[in-house]
Structure formats: structure tokens, C-alpha cells
Short mmCIF file of C-alpha atoms in Angstrom, two decimals:
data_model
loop_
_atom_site.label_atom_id
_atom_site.label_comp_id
_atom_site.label_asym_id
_atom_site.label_seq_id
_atom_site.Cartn_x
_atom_site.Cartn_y
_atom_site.Cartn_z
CA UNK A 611 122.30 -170.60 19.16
CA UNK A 612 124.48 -168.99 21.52
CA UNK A 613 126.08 -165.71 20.70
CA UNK A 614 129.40 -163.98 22.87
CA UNK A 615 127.23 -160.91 24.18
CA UNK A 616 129.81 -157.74 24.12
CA UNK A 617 127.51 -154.25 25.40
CA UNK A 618 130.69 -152.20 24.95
CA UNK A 619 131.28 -152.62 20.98
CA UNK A 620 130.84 -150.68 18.68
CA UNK A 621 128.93 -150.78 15.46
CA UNK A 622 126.19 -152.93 17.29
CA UNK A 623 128.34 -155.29 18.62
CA UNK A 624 126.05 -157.94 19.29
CA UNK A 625 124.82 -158.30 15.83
CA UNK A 626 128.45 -157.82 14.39
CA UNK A 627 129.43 -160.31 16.70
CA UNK A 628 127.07 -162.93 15.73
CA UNK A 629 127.51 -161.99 11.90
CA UNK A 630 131.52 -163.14 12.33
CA UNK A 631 130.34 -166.15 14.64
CA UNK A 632 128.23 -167.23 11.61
CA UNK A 633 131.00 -166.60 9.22
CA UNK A 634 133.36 -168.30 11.34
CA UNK A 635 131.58 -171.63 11.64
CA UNK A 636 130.55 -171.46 7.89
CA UNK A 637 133.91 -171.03 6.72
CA UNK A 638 134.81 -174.30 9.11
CA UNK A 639 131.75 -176.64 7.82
CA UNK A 640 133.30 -175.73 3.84
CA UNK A 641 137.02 -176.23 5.23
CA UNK A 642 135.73 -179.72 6.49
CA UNK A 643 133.86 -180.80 3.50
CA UNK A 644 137.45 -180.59 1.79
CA UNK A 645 139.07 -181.78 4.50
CA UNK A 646 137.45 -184.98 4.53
CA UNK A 647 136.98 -184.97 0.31
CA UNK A 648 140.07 -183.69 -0.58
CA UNK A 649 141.29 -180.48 -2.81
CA UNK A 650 143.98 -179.14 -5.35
CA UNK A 651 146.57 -177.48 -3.89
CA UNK A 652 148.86 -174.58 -5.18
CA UNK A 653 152.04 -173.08 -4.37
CA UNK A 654 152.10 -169.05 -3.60
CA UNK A 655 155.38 -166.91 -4.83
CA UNK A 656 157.20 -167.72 -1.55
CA UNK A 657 156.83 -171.40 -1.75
CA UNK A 658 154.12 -171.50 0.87
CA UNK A 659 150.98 -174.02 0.16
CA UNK A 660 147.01 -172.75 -0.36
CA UNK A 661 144.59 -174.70 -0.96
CA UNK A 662 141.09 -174.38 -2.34
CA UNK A 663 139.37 -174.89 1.22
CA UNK A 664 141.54 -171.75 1.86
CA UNK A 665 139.80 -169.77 -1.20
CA UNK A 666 136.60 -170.74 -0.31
CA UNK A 667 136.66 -170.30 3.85
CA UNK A 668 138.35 -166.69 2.87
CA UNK A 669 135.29 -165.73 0.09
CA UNK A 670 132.60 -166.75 2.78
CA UNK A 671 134.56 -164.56 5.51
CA UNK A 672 134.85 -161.22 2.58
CA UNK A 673 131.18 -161.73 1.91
CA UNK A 674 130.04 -161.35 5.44
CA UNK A 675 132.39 -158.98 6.38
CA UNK A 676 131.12 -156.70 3.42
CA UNK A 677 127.49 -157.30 4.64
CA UNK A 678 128.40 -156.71 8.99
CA UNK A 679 130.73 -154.10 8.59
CA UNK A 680 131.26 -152.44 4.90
CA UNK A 681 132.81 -149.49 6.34
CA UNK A 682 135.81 -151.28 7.68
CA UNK A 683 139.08 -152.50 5.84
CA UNK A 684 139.54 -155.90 5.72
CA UNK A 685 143.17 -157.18 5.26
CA UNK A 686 142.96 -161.03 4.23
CA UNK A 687 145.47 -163.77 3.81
CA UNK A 688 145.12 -164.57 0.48
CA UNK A 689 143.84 -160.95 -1.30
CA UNK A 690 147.25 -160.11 0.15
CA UNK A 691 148.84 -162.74 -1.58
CA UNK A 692 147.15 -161.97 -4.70
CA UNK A 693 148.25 -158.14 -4.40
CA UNK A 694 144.90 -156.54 -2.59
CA UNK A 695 145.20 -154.64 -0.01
CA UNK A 696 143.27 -151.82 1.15
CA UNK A 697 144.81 -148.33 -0.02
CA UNK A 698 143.67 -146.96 3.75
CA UNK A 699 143.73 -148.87 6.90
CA UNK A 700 142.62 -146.25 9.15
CA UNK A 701 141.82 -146.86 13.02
CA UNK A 702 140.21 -149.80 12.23
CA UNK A 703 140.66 -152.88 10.09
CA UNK A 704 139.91 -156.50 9.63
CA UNK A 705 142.71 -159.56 9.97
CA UNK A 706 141.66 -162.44 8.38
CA UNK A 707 143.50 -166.02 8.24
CA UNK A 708 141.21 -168.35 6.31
CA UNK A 709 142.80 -171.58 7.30
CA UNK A 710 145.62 -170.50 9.55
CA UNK A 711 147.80 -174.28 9.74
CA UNK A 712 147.36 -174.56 5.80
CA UNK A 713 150.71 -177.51 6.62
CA UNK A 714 148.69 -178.91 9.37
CA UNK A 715 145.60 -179.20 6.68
CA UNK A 716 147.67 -180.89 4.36
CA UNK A 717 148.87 -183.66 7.07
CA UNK A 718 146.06 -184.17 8.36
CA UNK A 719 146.78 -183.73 11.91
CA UNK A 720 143.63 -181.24 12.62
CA UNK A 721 145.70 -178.78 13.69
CA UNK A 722 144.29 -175.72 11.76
CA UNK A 723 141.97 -172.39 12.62
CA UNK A 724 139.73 -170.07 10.81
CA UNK A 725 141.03 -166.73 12.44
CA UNK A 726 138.96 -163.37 12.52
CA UNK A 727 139.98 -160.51 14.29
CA UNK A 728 138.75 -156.46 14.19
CA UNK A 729 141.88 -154.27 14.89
CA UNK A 730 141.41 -150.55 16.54
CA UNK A 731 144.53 -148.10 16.97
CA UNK A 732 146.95 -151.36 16.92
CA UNK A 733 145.44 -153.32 19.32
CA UNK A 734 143.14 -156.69 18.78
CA UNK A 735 140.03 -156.26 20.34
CA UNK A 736 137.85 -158.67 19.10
CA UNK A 737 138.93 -162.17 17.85
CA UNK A 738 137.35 -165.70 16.59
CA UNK A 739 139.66 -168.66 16.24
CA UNK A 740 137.54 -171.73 15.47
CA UNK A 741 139.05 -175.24 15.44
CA UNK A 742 136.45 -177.02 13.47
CA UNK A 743 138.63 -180.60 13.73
CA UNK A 744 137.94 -179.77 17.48
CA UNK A 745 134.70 -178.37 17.32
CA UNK A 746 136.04 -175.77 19.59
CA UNK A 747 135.30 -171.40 18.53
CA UNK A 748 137.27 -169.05 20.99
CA UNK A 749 135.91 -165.45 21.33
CA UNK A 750 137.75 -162.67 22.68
CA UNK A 751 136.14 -159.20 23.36
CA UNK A 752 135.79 -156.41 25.90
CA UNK A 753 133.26 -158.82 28.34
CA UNK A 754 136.49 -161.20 28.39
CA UNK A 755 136.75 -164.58 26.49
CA UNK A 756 134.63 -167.47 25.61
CA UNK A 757 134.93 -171.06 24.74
CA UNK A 758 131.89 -172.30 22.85
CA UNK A 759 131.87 -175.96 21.42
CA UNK A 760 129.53 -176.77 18.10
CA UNK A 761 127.97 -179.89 17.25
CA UNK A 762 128.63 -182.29 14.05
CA UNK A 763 126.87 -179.81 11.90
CA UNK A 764 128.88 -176.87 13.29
CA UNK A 765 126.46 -175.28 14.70
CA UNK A 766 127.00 -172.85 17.73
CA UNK A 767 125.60 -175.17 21.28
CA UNK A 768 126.96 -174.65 24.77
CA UNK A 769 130.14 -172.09 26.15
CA UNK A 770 131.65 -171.47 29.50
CA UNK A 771 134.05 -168.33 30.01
CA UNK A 772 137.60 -168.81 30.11
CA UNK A 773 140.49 -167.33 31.69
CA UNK A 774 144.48 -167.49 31.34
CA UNK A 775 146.23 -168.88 34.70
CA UNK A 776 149.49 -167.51 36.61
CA UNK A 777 152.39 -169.71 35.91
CA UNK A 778 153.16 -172.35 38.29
CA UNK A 779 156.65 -173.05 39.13
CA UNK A 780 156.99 -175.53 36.35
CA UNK A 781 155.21 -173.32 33.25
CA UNK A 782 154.18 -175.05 30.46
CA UNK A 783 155.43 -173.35 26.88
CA UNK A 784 153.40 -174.38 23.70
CA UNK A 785 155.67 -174.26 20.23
CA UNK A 786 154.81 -174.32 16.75
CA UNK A 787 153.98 -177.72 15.14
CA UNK A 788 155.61 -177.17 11.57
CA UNK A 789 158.18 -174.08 12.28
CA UNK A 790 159.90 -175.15 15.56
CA UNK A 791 163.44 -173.64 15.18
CA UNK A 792 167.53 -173.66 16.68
CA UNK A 793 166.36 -170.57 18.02
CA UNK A 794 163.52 -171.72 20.11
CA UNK A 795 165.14 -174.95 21.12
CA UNK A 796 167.68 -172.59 22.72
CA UNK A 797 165.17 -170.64 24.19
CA UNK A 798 163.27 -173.15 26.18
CA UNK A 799 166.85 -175.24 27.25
CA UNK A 800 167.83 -171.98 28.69
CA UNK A 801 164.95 -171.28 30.56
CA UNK A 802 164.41 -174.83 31.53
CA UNK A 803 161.06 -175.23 30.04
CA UNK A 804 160.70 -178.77 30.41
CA UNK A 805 157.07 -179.00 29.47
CA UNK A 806 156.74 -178.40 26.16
CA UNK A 807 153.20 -178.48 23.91
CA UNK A 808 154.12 -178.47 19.98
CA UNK A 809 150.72 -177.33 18.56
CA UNK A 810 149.63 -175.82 14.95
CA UNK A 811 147.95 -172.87 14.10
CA UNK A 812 146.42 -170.08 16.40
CA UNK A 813 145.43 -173.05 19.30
CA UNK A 814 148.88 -171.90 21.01
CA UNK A 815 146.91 -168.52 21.90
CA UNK A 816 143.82 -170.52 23.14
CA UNK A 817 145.57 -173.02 25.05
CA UNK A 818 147.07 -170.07 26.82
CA UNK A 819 143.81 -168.46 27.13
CA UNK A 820 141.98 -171.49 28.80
CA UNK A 821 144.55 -172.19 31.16
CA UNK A 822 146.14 -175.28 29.58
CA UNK A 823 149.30 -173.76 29.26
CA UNK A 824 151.52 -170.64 30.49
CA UNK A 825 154.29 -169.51 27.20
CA UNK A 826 154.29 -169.18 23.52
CA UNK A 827 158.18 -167.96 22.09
CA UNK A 828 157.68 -167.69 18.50
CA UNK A 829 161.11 -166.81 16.73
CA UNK A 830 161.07 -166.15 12.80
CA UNK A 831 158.46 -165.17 10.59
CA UNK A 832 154.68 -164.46 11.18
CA UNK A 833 152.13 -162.34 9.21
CA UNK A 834 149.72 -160.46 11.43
CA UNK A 835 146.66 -162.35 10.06
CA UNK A 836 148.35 -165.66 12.16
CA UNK A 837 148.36 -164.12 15.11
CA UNK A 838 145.89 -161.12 15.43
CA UNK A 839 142.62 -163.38 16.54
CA UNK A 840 144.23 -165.60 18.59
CA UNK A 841 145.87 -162.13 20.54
CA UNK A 842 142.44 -160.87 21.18
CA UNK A 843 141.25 -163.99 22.63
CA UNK A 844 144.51 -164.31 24.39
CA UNK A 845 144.46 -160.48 26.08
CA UNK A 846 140.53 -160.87 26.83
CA UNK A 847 141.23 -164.16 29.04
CA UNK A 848 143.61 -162.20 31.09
CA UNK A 849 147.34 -162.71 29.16
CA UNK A 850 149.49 -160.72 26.51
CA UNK A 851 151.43 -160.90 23.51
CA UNK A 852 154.37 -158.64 23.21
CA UNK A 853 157.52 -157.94 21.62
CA UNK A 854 160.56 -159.70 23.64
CA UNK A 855 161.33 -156.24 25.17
CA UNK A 856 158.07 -156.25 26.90
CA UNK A 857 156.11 -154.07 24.61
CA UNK A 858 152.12 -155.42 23.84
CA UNK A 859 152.39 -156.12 19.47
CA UNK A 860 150.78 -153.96 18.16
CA UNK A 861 148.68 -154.66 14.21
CA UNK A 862 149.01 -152.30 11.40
CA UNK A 863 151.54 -150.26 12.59
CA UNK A 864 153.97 -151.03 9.71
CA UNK A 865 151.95 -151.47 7.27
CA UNK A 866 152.54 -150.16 3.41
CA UNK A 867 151.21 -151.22 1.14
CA UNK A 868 152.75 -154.70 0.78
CA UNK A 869 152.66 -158.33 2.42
CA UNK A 870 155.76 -157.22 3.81
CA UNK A 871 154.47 -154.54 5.95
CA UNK A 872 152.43 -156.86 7.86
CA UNK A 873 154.88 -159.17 8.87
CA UNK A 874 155.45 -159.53 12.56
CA UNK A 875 158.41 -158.96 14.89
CA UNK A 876 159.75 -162.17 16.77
CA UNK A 877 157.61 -162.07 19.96
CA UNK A 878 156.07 -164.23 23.18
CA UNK A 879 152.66 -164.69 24.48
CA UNK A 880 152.47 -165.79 28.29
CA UNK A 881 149.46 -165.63 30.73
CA UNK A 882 147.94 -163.98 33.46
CA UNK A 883 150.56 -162.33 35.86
CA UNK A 884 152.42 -160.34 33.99
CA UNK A 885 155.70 -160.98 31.59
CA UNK A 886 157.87 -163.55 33.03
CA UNK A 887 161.57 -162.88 33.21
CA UNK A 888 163.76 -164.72 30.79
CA UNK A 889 167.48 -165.72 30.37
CA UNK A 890 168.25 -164.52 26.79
CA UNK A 891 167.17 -165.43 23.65
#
């Protein structure tokens, strides 16, 4: 098995590392097994679908994460849904998306992540997105970011290190799959973004990360579980996510005490080279 080897994390971050690694890839081998059989499907209070592959990936995440790191808060999709939420965040806290691309489950289209991330003072500094369609895990940490495929069984085999590019003169933006808006339309016809990628889930952040692509505008609303794991992969292969006046997002910040307080602001993620300049919004 290989295991993303970070010296400078805390709470022995090797072995917490590999605990969410394992929890990662078992919460994809259960999200396939209903994938492929099927499941019942249920409608939350604001209309959005879960699913019981969502349930289950989530329970095998909580159980680890009680077992790696009971210390630490752990903020997760659905227990904020169902109303629990930590009383005290602190410095540090879990985000946890299940089955981030819960629409993209439902169609079929593979498009969907299992999204871990560990949060300190705002910032994402540790993150596991794993695309189990794809047999694809990203890691992001302080020794930079990983790409590490897994066989049939989804089990852990070979990575290679990855690293977000400048953009070229012709960037290439990646947009949401199921929530492309007027807004972002506008966006990319006023920039001249030509090339276009419209991707589900947290793979927007990866593709970003690897060096397949260069911009991610997202306009209207995102919960900080979506976005936190695919950030810290994002920032440790070189790139950023901020706010649209140039300041990094941040995780936590607003929380209180409701799904609400975790929403996030409209923002863009972009590569290595700094925030590009933009005409507008």
C-alpha cells in the first residue's frame, strides 16, 4: 500500500494520514457497491437529494475519524443536515462531503468524490478527494500533492506527485456539471474563455491541481464541505482558491451554529502563477 508521507503534521501525521486514506477508499468501495446495485433516495428540507450510499460513505468516514483523531471536531454533510454540529470548532476541525456530486450519482455520469479535509485557523491543510468511478485519490498536504490510482478492489497501488501549471495564453476554465449559471456564462464570454471543462463534484480542484486545466469561477451557493478537500489539494499542487477580491477562502470563519454558517462566498480557483486579472463578473 502506498501512503502520502507528510513529516510536518501534526498528531502523527503519517498514521493520521493513512487512517483517512483507508477511510477514503472504504467509503468509495460502499459508494460503488450502490452505485452499481442501486439505493433509495430521499429528499433533504431544501429539496436537495441524499442517498443511502451517502449515509453509509459518511458513517464509515465518523467512525474513523473518531478512532484517528477523537480530539478534533468533525463537521459532516449530512449530521449537518440532520441538525449536528459541533458546539466548538476551535483551531481545528474536520470537513467532510460523503459523496460530494450526490446529482452526478444519481445520473450516472461518475462524476462524484468522497471529500476529507482537516481545517487549522481557516485554512485547508490536508485534503482527500477520491474519485472511485475513476479510481483516482488526490492528497494534498504540507510535502505538496499526490495523485495515487487504486485497483478494481480499491485498494491504494501506484502515485506520482502533481503540480498546478501557469496559464497559457489560451487558459482552460472547468465549470460545474449540474449548477452552471447566467452568471458564469457571462463570466467566461467576457473573459473569452473559450475552453471550457463542465465537470461534477470536487474533480474541478484536481484537474487544476494536475495541470489539466487553469480556472474554476463558481457563482452561487456552496457549503464548505464541497470545496474544503479539493482546496487543500488544490493550494498543495501550487494554486489557490479565493474570494473574487483576491482574498485565499478561508473555512469556519462564519460559522454558528447552523448549515447556514458554513455556506461559502462566490469565489475562483486558478493555478500556479498567481490570480489572473479578470474583466468583471
Amino acid at each position: 500500500m502506498t501512503v502520502f508521507h507528510s513529516q510536518k503534521a501534526e498528531l502523527n501525521g503519517n498514521a493520521l494520514l493513512a487512517a483517512l486514506q483507508e477511510a477514503a477508499l472504504a467509503a468509495g468501495r460502499v459508494i460503488m457497491r450502490y452505485y452499481e446495485d442501486g439505493c433509495a433516495v430521499y429528499s433533504k428540507e431544501d429539496q436537495s437529494p441524499v442517498t443511502e450510499a451517502d449515509r453509509a460513505a459518511e458513517a464509515i468516514i465518523l467512525a474513523a475519524l473518531a478512532t484517528a483523531a477523537p480530539q478534533i471536531p468533525v463537521v459532516a454533510e449530512e449530521e449537518a443536515a440532520a441538525g449536528r454540529l459541533p458546539a466548538q470548532l476551535g483551531r481545528k476541525f474536520f470537513l467532510i462531503d460523503p459523496l460530494d456530486g450526490t446529482r452526478e450519482f444519481l445520473k450516472r455520469n461518475g462524476d462524484f468524490t468522497v471529500n476529507i479535509a482537516l481545517i487549522d485557523n481557516g485554512a485547508p491543510v490536508l485534503g482527500l478527494v477520491y474519485a472511485p468511478t475513476r479510481n483516482l485519490l488526490y492528497l494534498g498536504g504540507p510535502d505538496g500533492a499526490v495523485e495515487l490510482h487504486t485497483n478494481a478492489g480499491h485498494e491504494a497501488q501506484q502515485a506520482r506527485m502533481i503540480a498546478a501549471r501557469i496559464a497559457p495564453p489560451d487558459p482552460v476554465a472547468v465549470c460545474s456539471r449540474s449548477h452552471r449559471t447566467a452568471q458564469t456564462d457571462r463570466f467566461l464570454h467576457g473573459n473569452r474563455l473559450d475552453q471550457f471543462i463542465s465537470v461534477g463534484s470536487s474533480l474541478k480542484f484536481c484537474m487544476i491541481a494536475r495541470g489539466e486545466a487553469d480556472i474554476y469561477p463558481r457563482f452561487g451557493p456552496t457549503m464548505e464541505w464541497d470545496t474544503a478537500a479539493g482546496d487543500a489539494v488544490l493550494r498543495a499542487a501550487g494554486g489557490m482558491t479565493a474570494t473574487f477580491d483576491g482574498v485565499p477562502l478561508t473555512y469556519g470563519r462564519r460559522a454558528d451554529g447552523t448549515m447556514g454558517g458554513f455556506a461559502n462566498p462566490d469565489f475562483i480557483a486558478y493555478g500556479a502563477g498567481g490570480m489572473p486579472v479578470f474583466a468583471g463578473r
